[in-house]
Structures are given as structure tokens and as C-alpha cells.
PDB file of C-alpha atoms in Angstrom:
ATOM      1  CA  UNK A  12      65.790 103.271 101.348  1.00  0.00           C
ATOM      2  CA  UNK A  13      66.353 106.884  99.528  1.00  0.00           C
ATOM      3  CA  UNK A  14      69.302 106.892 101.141  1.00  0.00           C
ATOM      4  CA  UNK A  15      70.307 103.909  99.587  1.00  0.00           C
ATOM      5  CA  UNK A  16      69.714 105.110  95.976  1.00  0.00           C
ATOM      6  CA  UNK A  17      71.700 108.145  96.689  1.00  0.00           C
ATOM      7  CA  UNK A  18      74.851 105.807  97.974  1.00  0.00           C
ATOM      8  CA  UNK A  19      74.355 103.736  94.694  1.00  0.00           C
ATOM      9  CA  UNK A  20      74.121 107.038  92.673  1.00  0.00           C
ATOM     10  CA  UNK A  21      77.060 108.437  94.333  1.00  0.00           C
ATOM     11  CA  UNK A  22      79.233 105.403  93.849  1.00  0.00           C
ATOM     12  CA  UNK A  23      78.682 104.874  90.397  1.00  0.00           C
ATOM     13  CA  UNK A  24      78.934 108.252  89.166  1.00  0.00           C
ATOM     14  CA  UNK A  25      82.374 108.174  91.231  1.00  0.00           C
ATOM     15  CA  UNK A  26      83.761 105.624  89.474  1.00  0.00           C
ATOM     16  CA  UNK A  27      82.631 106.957  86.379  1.00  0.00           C
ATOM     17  CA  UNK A  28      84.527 110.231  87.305  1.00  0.00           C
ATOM     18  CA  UNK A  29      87.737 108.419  88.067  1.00  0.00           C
ATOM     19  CA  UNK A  30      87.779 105.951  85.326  1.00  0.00           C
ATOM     20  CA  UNK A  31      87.478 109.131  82.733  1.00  0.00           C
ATOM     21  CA  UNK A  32      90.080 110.775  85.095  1.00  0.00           C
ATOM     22  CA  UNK A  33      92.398 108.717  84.580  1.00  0.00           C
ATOM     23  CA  UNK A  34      92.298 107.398  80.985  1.00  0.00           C
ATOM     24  CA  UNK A  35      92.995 112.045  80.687  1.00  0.00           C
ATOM     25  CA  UNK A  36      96.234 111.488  83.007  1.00  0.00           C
ATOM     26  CA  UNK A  37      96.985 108.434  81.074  1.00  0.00           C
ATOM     27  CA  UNK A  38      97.641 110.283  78.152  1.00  0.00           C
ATOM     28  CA  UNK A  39      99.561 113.109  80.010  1.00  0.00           C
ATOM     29  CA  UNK A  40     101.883 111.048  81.646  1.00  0.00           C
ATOM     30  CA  UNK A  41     101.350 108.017  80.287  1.00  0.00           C
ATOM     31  CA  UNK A  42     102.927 104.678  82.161  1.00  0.00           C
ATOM     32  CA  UNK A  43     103.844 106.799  85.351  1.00  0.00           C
ATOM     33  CA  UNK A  44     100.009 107.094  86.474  1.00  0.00           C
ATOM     34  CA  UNK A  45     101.293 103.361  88.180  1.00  0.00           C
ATOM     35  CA  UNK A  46     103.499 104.955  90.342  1.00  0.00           C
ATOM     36  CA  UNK A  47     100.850 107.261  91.469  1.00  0.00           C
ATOM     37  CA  UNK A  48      98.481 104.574  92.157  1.00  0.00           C
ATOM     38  CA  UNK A  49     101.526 102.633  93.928  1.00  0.00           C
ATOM     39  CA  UNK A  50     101.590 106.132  96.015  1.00  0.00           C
ATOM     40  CA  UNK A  51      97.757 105.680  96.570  1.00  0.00           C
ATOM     41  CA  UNK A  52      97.720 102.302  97.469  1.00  0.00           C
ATOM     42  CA  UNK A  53     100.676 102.662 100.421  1.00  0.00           C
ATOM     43  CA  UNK A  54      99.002 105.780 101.853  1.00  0.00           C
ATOM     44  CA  UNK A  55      95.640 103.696 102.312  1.00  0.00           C
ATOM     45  CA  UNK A  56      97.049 100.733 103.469  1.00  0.00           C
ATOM     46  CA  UNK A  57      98.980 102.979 106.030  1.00  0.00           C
ATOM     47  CA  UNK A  58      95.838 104.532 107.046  1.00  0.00           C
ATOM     48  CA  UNK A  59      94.206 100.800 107.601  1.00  0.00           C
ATOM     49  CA  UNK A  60      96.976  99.651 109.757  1.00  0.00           C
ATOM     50  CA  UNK A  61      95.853 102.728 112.085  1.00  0.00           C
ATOM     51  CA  UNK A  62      92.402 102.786 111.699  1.00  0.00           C
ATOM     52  CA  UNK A  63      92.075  99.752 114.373  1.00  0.00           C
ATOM     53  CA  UNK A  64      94.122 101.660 116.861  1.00  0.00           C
ATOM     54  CA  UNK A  65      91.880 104.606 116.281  1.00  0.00           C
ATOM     55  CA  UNK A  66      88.602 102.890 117.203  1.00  0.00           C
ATOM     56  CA  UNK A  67      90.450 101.044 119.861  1.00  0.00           C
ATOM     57  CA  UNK A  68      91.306 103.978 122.225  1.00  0.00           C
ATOM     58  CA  UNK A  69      87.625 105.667 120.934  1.00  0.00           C
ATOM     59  CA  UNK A  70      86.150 102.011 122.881  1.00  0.00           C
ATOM     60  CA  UNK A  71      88.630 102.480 125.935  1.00  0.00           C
ATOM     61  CA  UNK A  72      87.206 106.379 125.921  1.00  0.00           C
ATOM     62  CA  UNK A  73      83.768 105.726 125.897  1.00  0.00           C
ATOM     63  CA  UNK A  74      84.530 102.822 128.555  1.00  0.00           C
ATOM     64  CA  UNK A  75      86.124 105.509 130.567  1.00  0.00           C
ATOM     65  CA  UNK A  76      83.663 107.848 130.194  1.00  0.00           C
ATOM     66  CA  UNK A  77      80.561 105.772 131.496  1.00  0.00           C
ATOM     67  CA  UNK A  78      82.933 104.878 134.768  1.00  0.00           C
ATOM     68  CA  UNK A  79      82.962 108.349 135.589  1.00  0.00           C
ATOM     69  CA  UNK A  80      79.498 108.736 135.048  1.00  0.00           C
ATOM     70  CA  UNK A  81      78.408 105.652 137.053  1.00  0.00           C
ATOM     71  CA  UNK A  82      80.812 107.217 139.574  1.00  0.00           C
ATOM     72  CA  UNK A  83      78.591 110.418 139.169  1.00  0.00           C
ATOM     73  CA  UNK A  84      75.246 108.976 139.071  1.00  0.00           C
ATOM     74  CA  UNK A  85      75.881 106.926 142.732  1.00  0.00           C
ATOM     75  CA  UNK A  86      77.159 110.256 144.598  1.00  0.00           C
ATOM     76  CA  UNK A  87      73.658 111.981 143.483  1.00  0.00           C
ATOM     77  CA  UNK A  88      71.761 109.081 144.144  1.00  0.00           C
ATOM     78  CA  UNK A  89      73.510 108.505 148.029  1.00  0.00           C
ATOM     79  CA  UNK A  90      74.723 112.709 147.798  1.00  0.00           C
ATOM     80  CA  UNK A  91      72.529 112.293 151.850  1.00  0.00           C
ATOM     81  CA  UNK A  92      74.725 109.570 152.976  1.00  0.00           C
ATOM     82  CA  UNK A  93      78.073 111.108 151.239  1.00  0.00           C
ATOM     83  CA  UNK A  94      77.410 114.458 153.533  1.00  0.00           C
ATOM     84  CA  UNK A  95      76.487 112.624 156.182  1.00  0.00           C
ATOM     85  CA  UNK A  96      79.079 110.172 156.302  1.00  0.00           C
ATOM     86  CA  UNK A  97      81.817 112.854 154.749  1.00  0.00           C
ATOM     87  CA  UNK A  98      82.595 110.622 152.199  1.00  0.00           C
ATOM     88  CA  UNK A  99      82.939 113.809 150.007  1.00  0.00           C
ATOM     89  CA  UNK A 100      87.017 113.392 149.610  1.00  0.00           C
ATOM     90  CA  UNK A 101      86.775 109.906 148.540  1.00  0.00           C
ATOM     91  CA  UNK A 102      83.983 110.608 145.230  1.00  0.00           C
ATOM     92  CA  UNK A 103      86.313 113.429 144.552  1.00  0.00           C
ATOM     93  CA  UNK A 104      89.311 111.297 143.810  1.00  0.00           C
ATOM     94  CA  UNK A 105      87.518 108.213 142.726  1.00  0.00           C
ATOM     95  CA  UNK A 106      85.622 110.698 140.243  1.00  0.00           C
ATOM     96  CA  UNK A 107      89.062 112.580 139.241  1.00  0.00           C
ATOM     97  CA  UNK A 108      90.863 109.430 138.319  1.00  0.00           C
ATOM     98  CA  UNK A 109      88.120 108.072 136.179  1.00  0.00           C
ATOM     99  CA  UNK A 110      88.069 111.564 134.462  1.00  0.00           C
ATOM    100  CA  UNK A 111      91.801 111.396 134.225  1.00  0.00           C
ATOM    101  CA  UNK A 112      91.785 107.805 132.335  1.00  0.00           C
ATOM    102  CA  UNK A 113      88.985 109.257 129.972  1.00  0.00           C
ATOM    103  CA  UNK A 114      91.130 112.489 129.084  1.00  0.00           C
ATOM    104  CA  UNK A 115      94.114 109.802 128.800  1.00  0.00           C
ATOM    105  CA  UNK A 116      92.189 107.806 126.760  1.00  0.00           C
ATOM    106  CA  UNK A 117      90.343 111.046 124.614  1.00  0.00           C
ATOM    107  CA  UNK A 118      93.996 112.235 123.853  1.00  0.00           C
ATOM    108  CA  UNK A 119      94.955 109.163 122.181  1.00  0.00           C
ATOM    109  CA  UNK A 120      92.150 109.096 120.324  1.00  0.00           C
ATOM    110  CA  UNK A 121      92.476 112.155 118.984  1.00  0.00           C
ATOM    111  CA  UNK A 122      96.517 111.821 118.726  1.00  0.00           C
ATOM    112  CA  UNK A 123      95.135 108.525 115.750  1.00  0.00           C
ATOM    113  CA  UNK A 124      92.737 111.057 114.294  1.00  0.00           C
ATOM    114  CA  UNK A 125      95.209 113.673 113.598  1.00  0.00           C
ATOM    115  CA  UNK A 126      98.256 110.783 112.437  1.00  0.00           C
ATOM    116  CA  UNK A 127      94.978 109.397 109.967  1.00  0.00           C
ATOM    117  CA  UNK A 128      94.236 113.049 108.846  1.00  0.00           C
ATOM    118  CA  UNK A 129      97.547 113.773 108.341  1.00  0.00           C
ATOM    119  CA  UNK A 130      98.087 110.952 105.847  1.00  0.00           C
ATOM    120  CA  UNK A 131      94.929 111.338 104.213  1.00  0.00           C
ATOM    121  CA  UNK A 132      95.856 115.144 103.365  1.00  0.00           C
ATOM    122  CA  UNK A 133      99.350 114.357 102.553  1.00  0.00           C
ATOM    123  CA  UNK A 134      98.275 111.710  99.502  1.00  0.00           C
ATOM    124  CA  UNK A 135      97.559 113.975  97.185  1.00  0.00           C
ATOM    125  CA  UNK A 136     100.544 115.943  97.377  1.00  0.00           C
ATOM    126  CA  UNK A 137     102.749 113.134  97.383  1.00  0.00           C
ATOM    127  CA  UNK A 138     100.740 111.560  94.241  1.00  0.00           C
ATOM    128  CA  UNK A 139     101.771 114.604  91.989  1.00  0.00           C
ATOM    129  CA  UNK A 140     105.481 114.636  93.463  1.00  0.00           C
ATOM    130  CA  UNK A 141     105.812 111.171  92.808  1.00  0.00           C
ATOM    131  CA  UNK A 142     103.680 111.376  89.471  1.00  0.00           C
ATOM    132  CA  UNK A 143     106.101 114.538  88.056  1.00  0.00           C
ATOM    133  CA  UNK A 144     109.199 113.368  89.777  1.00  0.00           C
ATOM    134  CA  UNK A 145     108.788 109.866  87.756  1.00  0.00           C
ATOM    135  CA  UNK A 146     107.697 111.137  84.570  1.00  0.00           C
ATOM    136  CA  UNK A 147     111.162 113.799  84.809  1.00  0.00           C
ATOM    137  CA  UNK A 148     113.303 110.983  84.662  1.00  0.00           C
ATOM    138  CA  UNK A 149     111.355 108.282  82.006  1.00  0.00           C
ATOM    139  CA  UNK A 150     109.983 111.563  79.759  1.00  0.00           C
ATOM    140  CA  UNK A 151     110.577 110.224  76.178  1.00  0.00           C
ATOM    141  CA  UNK A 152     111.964 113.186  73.537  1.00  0.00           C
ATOM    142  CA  UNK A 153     109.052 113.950  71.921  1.00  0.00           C
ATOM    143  CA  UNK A 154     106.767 114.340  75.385  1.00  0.00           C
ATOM    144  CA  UNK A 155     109.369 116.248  77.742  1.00  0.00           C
ATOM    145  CA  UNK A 156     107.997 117.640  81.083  1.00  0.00           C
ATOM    146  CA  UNK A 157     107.028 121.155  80.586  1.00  0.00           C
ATOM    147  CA  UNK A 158     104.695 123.791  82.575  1.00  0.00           C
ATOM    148  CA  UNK A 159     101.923 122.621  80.507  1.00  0.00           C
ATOM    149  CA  UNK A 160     102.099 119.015  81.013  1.00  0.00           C
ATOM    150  CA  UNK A 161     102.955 119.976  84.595  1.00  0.00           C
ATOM    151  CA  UNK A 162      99.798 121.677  85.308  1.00  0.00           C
ATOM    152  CA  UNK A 163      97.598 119.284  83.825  1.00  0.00           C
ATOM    153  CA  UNK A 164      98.688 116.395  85.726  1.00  0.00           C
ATOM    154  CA  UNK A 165      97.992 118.533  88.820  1.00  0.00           C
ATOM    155  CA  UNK A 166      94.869 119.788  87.884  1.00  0.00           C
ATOM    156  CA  UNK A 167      93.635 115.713  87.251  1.00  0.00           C
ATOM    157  CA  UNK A 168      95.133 114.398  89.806  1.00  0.00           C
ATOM    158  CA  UNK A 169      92.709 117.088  92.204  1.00  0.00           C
ATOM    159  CA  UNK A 170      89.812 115.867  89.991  1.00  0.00           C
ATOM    160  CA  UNK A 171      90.309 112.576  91.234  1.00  0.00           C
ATOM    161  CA  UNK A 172      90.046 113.787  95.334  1.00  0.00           C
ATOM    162  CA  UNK A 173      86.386 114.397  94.914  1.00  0.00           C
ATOM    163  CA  UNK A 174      85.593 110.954  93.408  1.00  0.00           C
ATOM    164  CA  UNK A 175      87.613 108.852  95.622  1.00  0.00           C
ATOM    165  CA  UNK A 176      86.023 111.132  99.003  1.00  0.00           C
ATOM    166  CA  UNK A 177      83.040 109.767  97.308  1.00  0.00           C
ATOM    167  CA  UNK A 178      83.787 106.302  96.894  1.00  0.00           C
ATOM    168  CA  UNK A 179      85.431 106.217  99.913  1.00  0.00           C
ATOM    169  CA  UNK A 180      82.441 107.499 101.334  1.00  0.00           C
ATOM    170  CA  UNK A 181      79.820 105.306  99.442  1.00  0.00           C
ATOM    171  CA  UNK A 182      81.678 101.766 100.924  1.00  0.00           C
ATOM    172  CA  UNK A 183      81.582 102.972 104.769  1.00  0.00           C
ATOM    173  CA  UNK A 184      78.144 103.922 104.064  1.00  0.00           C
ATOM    174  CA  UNK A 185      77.035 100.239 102.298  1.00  0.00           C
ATOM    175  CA  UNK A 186      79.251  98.198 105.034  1.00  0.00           C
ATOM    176  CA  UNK A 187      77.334  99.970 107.814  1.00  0.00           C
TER     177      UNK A 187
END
């Protein structure tokens, strides 16, 4: 239940954060803030369409990973009869194939995790290329893009990271 308050406080005060976020890069770069939340919105929905591939090889790991251990658990339990019988050769392979599907299956997993990561650390960079690149070519006369205006829409555009970690954050925890 406390945990529950904190979510709530967390989310709120998020959203807070990025709503007076981005009324400040509003007024630095005015219409162009779109284009950066265009940017936004692809990344994430990239990073959706791989999620589900993600937890899909994480299932097939954890599948392979209790074969090998019920593979494990019956050679203790019969180890007598497997010396006995000199079975030995047989648990070996049966035990390194199920290890091999489980690294197989591990390296996919992680193969997701590092395509997801990527994406999720290139967003930010590719909101202020996008954001500057944009506002270069509309820029009216009286607003040109300069150093200042440059590192101000940088500077907001890291303020939002925090906020949207959070919110991001706050959602998984609520749905689960």
C-alpha cells in the first residue's frame, strides 16, 4: 500500500515536470517541439514492437533452463543406477544439449535487451538533432538559431529524461 502512494506521487509529480518542461521548450523552439514528440513517439513504438520478442526468448530461456535442471535433478536422484549401469555418457550429452538450447536461448535474450537499450539511449539524442535540425530550417528572422537557443533546448530536452524514466516507470509499476 506505501508503495502505492509513492507510484501515485511519482507519477504525478512526473507529469507535472514534463508539462512545465515543455510549455519552457515551447517557447524556445516553438512549433518544432512536434517533431520532437513525432521522434519520441517512433522510438517507443519501435521499442513495443520488440518488447514481445524480448519476453518471448526470456520464456523459451527459463523453459530451457528447468529442462536442464530436471535433467540434473534425475542423475542425482538415480547418480547409483547411472554408475552402475554407466549411463554416465548419455546424462552428459542429454545435460549438454539442454544447456546448449538455454545459452541459445539466453543469447537472444540478451541480443533484444541490448537492440531495446540501444533505442532507448539513442532517443534523446535523436530528439535534440531532430528538434535543432527542424528549427534551422523553419527559424523565423527575429528568433534565429544561435548557441544560446541551442543550449537551452538541450538542456530541456535532458530535463524531460528524468520525468518520462519516471512515468515510464510509474505505468509498469500500476499494470503489474
Amino acid at each position: 500500500v506505501v508503495a502505492f502512494f509513492d507510484i501515485i506521487h511519482l507519477l504525478w509529480s512526473a507529469v507535472v515536470e514534463m508539462v512545465i518542461t515543455i510549455v519552457l521548450l515551447y517557447k524556445e523552439v516553438r512549433y518544432t517541439i512536434f517533431a520532437s514528440i513525432g521522434v519520441v513517439a517512433v522510438m517507443f513504438f519501435i521499442s513495443g514492437l520488440i518488447s514481445p520478442f524480448q519476453g518471448k526468448n526470456q520464456k523459451a530461456s527459463m523453459k530451457a533452463s528447468d529442462k536442464r535442471m530436471k535433467i540434473i535433478n534425475e542423475l542425482v536422484r538415480e547418480i547409483k543406477s547411472v554408475k552402475l549401469y554407466g549411463w554416465e555418457e548419455y546424462f552428459i550429452k542429454k545435460i549438454s544439449e539442454a544447456r546448449d538450447e538455454q545459452l541459445m536461448y539466453a543469447r537472444l535474450f540478451f541480443s533484444w535487451v541490448t537492440l531495446f537499450a540501444t533505442i532507448v539511449n539513442m532517443i534523446t539524442p535523436f530528439v535534440v538533432f531532430v528538434t535543432l535540425a527542424v528549427y534551422g530550417v523553419v527559424a523565423p528572422a527575429d528568433a534565429p538559431l544561435d548557441s544560446r537557443r541551442i543550449f537551452t533546448t538541450i538542456t530541456l530536452i535532458n530535463m524531460l529524461q528524468s520525468p518520462l524514466g519516471q512515468l515510464s516507470n510509474s505505468m509498469s509499476a500500476i499494470v503489474t
